[in-house]
mmCIF file with all atom_site columns, C-alpha atoms in Angstrom:
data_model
loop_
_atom_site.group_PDB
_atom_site.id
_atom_site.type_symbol
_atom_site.label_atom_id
_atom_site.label_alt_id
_atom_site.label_comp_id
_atom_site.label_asym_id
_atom_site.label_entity_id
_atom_site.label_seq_id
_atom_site.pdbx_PDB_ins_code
_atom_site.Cartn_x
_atom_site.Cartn_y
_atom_site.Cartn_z
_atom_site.occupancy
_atom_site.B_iso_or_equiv
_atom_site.pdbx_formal_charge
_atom_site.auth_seq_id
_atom_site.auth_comp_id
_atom_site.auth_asym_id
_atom_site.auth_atom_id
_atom_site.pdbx_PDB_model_num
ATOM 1   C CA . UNK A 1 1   ? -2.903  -5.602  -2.320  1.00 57.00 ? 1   UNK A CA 1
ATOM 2   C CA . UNK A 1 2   ? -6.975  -5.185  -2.374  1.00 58.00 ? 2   UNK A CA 1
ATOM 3   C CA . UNK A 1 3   ? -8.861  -8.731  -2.535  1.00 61.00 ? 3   UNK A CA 1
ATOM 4   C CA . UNK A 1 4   ? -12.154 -9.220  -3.060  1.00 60.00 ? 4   UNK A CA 1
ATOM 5   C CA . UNK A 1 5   ? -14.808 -11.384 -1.236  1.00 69.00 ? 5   UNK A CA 1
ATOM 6   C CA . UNK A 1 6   ? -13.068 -14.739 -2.690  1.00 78.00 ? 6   UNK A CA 1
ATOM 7   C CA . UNK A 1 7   ? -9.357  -13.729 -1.906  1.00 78.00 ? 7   UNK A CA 1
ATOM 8   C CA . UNK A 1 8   ? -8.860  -12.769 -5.820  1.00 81.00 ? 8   UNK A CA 1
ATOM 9   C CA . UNK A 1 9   ? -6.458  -9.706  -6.329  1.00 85.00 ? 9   UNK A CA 1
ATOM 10  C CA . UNK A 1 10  ? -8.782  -6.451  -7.043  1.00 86.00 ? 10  UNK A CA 1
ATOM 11  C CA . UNK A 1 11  ? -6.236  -4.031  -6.863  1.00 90.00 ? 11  UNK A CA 1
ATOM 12  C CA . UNK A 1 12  ? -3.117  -2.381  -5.191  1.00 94.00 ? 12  UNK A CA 1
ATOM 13  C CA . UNK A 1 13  ? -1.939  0.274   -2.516  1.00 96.00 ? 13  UNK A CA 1
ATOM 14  C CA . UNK A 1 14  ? 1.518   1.926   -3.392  1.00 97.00 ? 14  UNK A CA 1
ATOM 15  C CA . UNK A 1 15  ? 3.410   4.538   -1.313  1.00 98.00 ? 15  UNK A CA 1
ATOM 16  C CA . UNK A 1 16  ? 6.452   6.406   -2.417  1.00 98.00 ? 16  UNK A CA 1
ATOM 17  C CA . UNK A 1 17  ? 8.617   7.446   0.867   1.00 98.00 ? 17  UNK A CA 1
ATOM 18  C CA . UNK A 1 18  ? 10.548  10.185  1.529   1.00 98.00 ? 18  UNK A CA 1
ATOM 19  C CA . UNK A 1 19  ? 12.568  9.119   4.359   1.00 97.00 ? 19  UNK A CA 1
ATOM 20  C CA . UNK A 1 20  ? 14.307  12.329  4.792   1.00 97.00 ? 20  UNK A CA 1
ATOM 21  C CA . UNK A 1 21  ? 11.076  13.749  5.621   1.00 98.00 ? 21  UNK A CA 1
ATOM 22  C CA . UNK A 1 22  ? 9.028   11.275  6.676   1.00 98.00 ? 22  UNK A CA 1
ATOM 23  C CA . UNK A 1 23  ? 5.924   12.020  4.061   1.00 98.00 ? 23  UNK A CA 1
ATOM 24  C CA . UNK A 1 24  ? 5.116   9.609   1.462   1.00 98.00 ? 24  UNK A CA 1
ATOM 25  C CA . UNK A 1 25  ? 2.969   9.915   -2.090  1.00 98.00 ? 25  UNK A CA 1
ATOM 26  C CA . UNK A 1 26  ? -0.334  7.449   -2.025  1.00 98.00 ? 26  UNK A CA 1
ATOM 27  C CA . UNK A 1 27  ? -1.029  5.736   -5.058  1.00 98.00 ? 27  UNK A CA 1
ATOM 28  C CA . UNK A 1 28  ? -4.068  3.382   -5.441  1.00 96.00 ? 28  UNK A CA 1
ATOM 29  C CA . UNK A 1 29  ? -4.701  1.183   -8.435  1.00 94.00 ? 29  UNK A CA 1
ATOM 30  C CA . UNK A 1 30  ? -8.324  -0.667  -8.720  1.00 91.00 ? 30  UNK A CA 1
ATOM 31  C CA . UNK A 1 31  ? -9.660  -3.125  -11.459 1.00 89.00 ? 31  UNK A CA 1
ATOM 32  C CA . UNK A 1 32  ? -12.413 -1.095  -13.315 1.00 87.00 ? 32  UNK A CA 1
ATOM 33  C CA . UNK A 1 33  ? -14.772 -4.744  -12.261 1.00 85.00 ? 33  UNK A CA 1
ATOM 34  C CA . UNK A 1 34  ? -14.016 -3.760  -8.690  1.00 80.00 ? 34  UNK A CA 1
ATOM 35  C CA . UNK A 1 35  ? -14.898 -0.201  -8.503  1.00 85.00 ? 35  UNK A CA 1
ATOM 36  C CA . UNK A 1 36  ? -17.828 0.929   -6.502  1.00 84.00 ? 36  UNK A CA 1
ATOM 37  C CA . UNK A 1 37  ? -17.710 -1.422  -3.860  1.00 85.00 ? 37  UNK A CA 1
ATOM 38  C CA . UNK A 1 38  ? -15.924 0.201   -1.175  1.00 84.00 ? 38  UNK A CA 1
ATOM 39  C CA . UNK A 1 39  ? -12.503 -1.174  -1.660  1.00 88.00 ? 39  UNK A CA 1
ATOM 40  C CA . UNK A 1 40  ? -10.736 2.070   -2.436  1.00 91.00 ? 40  UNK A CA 1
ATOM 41  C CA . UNK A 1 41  ? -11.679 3.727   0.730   1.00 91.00 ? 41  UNK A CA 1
ATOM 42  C CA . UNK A 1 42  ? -10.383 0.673   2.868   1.00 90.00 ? 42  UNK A CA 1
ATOM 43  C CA . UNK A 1 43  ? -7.717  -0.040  1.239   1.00 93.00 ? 43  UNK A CA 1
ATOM 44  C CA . UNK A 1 44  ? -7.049  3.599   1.871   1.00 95.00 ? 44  UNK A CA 1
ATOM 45  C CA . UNK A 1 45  ? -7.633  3.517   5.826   1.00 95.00 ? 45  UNK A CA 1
ATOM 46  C CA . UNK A 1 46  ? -5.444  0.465   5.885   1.00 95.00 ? 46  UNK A CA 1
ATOM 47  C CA . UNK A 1 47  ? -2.479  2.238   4.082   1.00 97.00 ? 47  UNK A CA 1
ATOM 48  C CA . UNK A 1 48  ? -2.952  5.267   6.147   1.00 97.00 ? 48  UNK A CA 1
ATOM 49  C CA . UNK A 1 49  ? -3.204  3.623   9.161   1.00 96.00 ? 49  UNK A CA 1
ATOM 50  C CA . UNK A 1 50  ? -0.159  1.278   8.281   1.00 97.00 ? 50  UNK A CA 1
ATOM 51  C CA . UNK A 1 51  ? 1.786   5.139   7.343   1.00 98.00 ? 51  UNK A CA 1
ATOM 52  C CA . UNK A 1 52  ? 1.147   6.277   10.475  1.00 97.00 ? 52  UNK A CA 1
ATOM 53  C CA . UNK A 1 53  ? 1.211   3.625   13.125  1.00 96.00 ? 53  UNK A CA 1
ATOM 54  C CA . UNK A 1 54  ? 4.070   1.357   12.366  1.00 96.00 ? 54  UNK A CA 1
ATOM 55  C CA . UNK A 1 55  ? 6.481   3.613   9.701   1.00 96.00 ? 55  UNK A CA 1
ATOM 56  C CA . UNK A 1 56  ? 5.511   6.822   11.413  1.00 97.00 ? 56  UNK A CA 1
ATOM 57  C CA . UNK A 1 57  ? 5.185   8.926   8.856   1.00 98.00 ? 57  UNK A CA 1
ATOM 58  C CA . UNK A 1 58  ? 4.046   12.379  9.538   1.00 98.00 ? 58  UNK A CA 1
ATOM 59  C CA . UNK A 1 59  ? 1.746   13.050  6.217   1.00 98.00 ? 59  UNK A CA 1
ATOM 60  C CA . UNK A 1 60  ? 0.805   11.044  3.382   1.00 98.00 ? 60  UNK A CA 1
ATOM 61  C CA . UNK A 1 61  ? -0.761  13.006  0.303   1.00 98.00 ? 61  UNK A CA 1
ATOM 62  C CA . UNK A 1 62  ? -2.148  12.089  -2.901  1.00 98.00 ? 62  UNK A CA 1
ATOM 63  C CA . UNK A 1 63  ? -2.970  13.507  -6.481  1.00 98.00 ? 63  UNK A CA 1
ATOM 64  C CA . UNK A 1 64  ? -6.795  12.872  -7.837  1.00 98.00 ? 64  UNK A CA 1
ATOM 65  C CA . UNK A 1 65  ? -8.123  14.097  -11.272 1.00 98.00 ? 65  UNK A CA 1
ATOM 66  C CA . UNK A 1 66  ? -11.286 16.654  -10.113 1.00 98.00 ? 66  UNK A CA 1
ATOM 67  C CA . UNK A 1 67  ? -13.517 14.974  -12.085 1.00 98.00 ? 67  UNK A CA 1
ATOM 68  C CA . UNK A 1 68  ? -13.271 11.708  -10.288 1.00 96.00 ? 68  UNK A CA 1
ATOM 69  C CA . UNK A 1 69  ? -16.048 11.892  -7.391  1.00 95.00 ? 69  UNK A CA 1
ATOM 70  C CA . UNK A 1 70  ? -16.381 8.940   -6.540  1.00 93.00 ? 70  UNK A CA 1
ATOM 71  C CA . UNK A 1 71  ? -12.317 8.474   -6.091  1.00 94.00 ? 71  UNK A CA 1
ATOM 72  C CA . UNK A 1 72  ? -12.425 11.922  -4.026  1.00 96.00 ? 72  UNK A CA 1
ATOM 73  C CA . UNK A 1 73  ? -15.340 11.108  -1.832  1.00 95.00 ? 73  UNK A CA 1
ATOM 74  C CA . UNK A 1 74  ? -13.488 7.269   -1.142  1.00 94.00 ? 74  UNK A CA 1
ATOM 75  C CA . UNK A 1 75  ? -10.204 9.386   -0.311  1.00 96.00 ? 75  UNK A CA 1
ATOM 76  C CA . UNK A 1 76  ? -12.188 11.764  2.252   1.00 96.00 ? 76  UNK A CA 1
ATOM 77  C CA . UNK A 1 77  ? -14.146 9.117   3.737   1.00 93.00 ? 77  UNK A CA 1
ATOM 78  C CA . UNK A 1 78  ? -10.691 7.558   4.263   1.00 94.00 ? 78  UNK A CA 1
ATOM 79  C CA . UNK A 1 79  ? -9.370  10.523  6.051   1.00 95.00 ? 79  UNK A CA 1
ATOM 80  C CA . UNK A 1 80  ? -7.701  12.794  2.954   1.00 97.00 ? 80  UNK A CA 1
ATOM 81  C CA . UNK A 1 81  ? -8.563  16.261  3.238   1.00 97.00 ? 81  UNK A CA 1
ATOM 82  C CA . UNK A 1 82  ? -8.119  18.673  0.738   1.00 98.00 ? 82  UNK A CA 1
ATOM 83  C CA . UNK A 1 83  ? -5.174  20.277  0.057   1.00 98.00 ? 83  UNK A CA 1
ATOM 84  C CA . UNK A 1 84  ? -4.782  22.543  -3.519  1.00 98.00 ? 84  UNK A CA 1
ATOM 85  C CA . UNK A 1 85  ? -5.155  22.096  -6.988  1.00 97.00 ? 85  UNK A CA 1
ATOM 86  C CA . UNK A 1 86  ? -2.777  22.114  -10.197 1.00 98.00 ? 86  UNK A CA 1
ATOM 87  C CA . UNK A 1 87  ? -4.475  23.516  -12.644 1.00 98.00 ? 87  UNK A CA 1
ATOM 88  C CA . UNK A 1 88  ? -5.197  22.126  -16.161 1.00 97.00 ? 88  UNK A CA 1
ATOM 89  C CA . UNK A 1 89  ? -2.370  19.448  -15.071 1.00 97.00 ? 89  UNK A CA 1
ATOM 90  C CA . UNK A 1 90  ? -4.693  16.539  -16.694 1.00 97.00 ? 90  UNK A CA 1
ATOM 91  C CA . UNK A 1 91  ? -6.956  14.980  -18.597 1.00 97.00 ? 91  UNK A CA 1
ATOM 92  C CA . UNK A 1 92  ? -10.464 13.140  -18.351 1.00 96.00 ? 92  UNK A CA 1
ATOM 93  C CA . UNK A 1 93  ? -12.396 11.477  -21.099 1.00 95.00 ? 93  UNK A CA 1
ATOM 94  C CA . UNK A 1 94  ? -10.151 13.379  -22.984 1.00 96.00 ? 94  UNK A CA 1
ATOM 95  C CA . UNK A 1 95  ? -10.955 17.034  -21.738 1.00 97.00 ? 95  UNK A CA 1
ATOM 96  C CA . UNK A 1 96  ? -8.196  19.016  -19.835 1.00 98.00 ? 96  UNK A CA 1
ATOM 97  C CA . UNK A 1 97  ? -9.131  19.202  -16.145 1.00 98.00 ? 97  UNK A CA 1
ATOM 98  C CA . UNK A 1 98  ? -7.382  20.253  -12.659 1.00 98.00 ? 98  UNK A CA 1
ATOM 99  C CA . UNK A 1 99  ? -6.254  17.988  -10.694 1.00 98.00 ? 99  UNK A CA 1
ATOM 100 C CA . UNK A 1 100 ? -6.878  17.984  -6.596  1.00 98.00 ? 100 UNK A CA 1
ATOM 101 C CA . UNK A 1 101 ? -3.784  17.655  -4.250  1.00 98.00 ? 101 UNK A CA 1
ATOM 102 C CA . UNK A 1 102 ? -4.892  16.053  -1.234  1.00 98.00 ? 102 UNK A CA 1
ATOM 103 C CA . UNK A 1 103 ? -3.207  15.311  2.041   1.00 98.00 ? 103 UNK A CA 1
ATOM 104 C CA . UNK A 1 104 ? -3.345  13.518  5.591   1.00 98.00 ? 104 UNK A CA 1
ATOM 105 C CA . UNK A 1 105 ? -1.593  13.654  8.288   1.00 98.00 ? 105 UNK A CA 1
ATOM 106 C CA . UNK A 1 106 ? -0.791  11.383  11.180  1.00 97.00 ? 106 UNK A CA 1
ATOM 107 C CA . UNK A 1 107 ? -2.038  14.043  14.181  1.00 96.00 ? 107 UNK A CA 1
ATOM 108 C CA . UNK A 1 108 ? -5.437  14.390  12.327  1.00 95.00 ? 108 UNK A CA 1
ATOM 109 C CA . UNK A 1 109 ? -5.830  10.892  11.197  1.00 94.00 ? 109 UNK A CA 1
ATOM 110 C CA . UNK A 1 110 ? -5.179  8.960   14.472  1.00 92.00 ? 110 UNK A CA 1
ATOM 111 C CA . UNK A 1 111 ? -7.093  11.149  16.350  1.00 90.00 ? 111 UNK A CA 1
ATOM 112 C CA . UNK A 1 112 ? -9.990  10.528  14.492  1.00 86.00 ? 112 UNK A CA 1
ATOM 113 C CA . UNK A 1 113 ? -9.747  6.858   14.161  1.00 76.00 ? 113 UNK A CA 1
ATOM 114 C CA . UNK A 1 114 ? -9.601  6.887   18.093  1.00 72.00 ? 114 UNK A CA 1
ATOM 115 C CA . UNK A 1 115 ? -11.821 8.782   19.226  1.00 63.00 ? 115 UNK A CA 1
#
């Protein structure tokens, strides 16, 4: 969960595991009243850094419509780098658009975060 300054639910963190081989889909949902105030990127850290230190996966990756700068720039900030695209896969203010694949793994991410 994301909370705001007064402890009031903003938002949530989500990730889908794949046990087998230890990756997991990241999935972020914010209130539109809490965007823009830095919550998705750490919320983000503290998912990634949750992945990786104490369930040990070895990459975590996300999907993000192309469009969305401010959601890729709070992903890379976070440690996402990118990855590919899918083409024409969705949709923005109506408008087909590509969505970005984007992925991080536990080697780069902890040694950035401890250095």
């Amino acid at each position: 969960m994301v909370a705001g300054d007064d402890h009031t639910p903003v938002g949530i963190t989500t990730l889908s595991i794949d046990p087998a081989v230890r990756t997991a889909e990241y999935v972020i949902l914010l209130a539109p009243e809490a965007r823009g105030k830095g919550f998705a990127a750490e919320a983000t850290e503290l998912t990634l850094r949750w992945a990786f230190e104490y369930t040990a996966l070895r990459m975590v990756w996300l999907k993000v419509l192309e469009p969305n700068m401010a959601g890729v720039a709070a992903y890379q900030k976070a440690g996402f780098q990118a990855a590919g695209r899918l083409r024409q896969s969705g949709y923005w203010r109506g408008r087909p658009c590509d969505e970005l694949l984007m992925d991080a793994t536990a080697d780069d991410f902890l040694s950035q975060r401890s250095s």
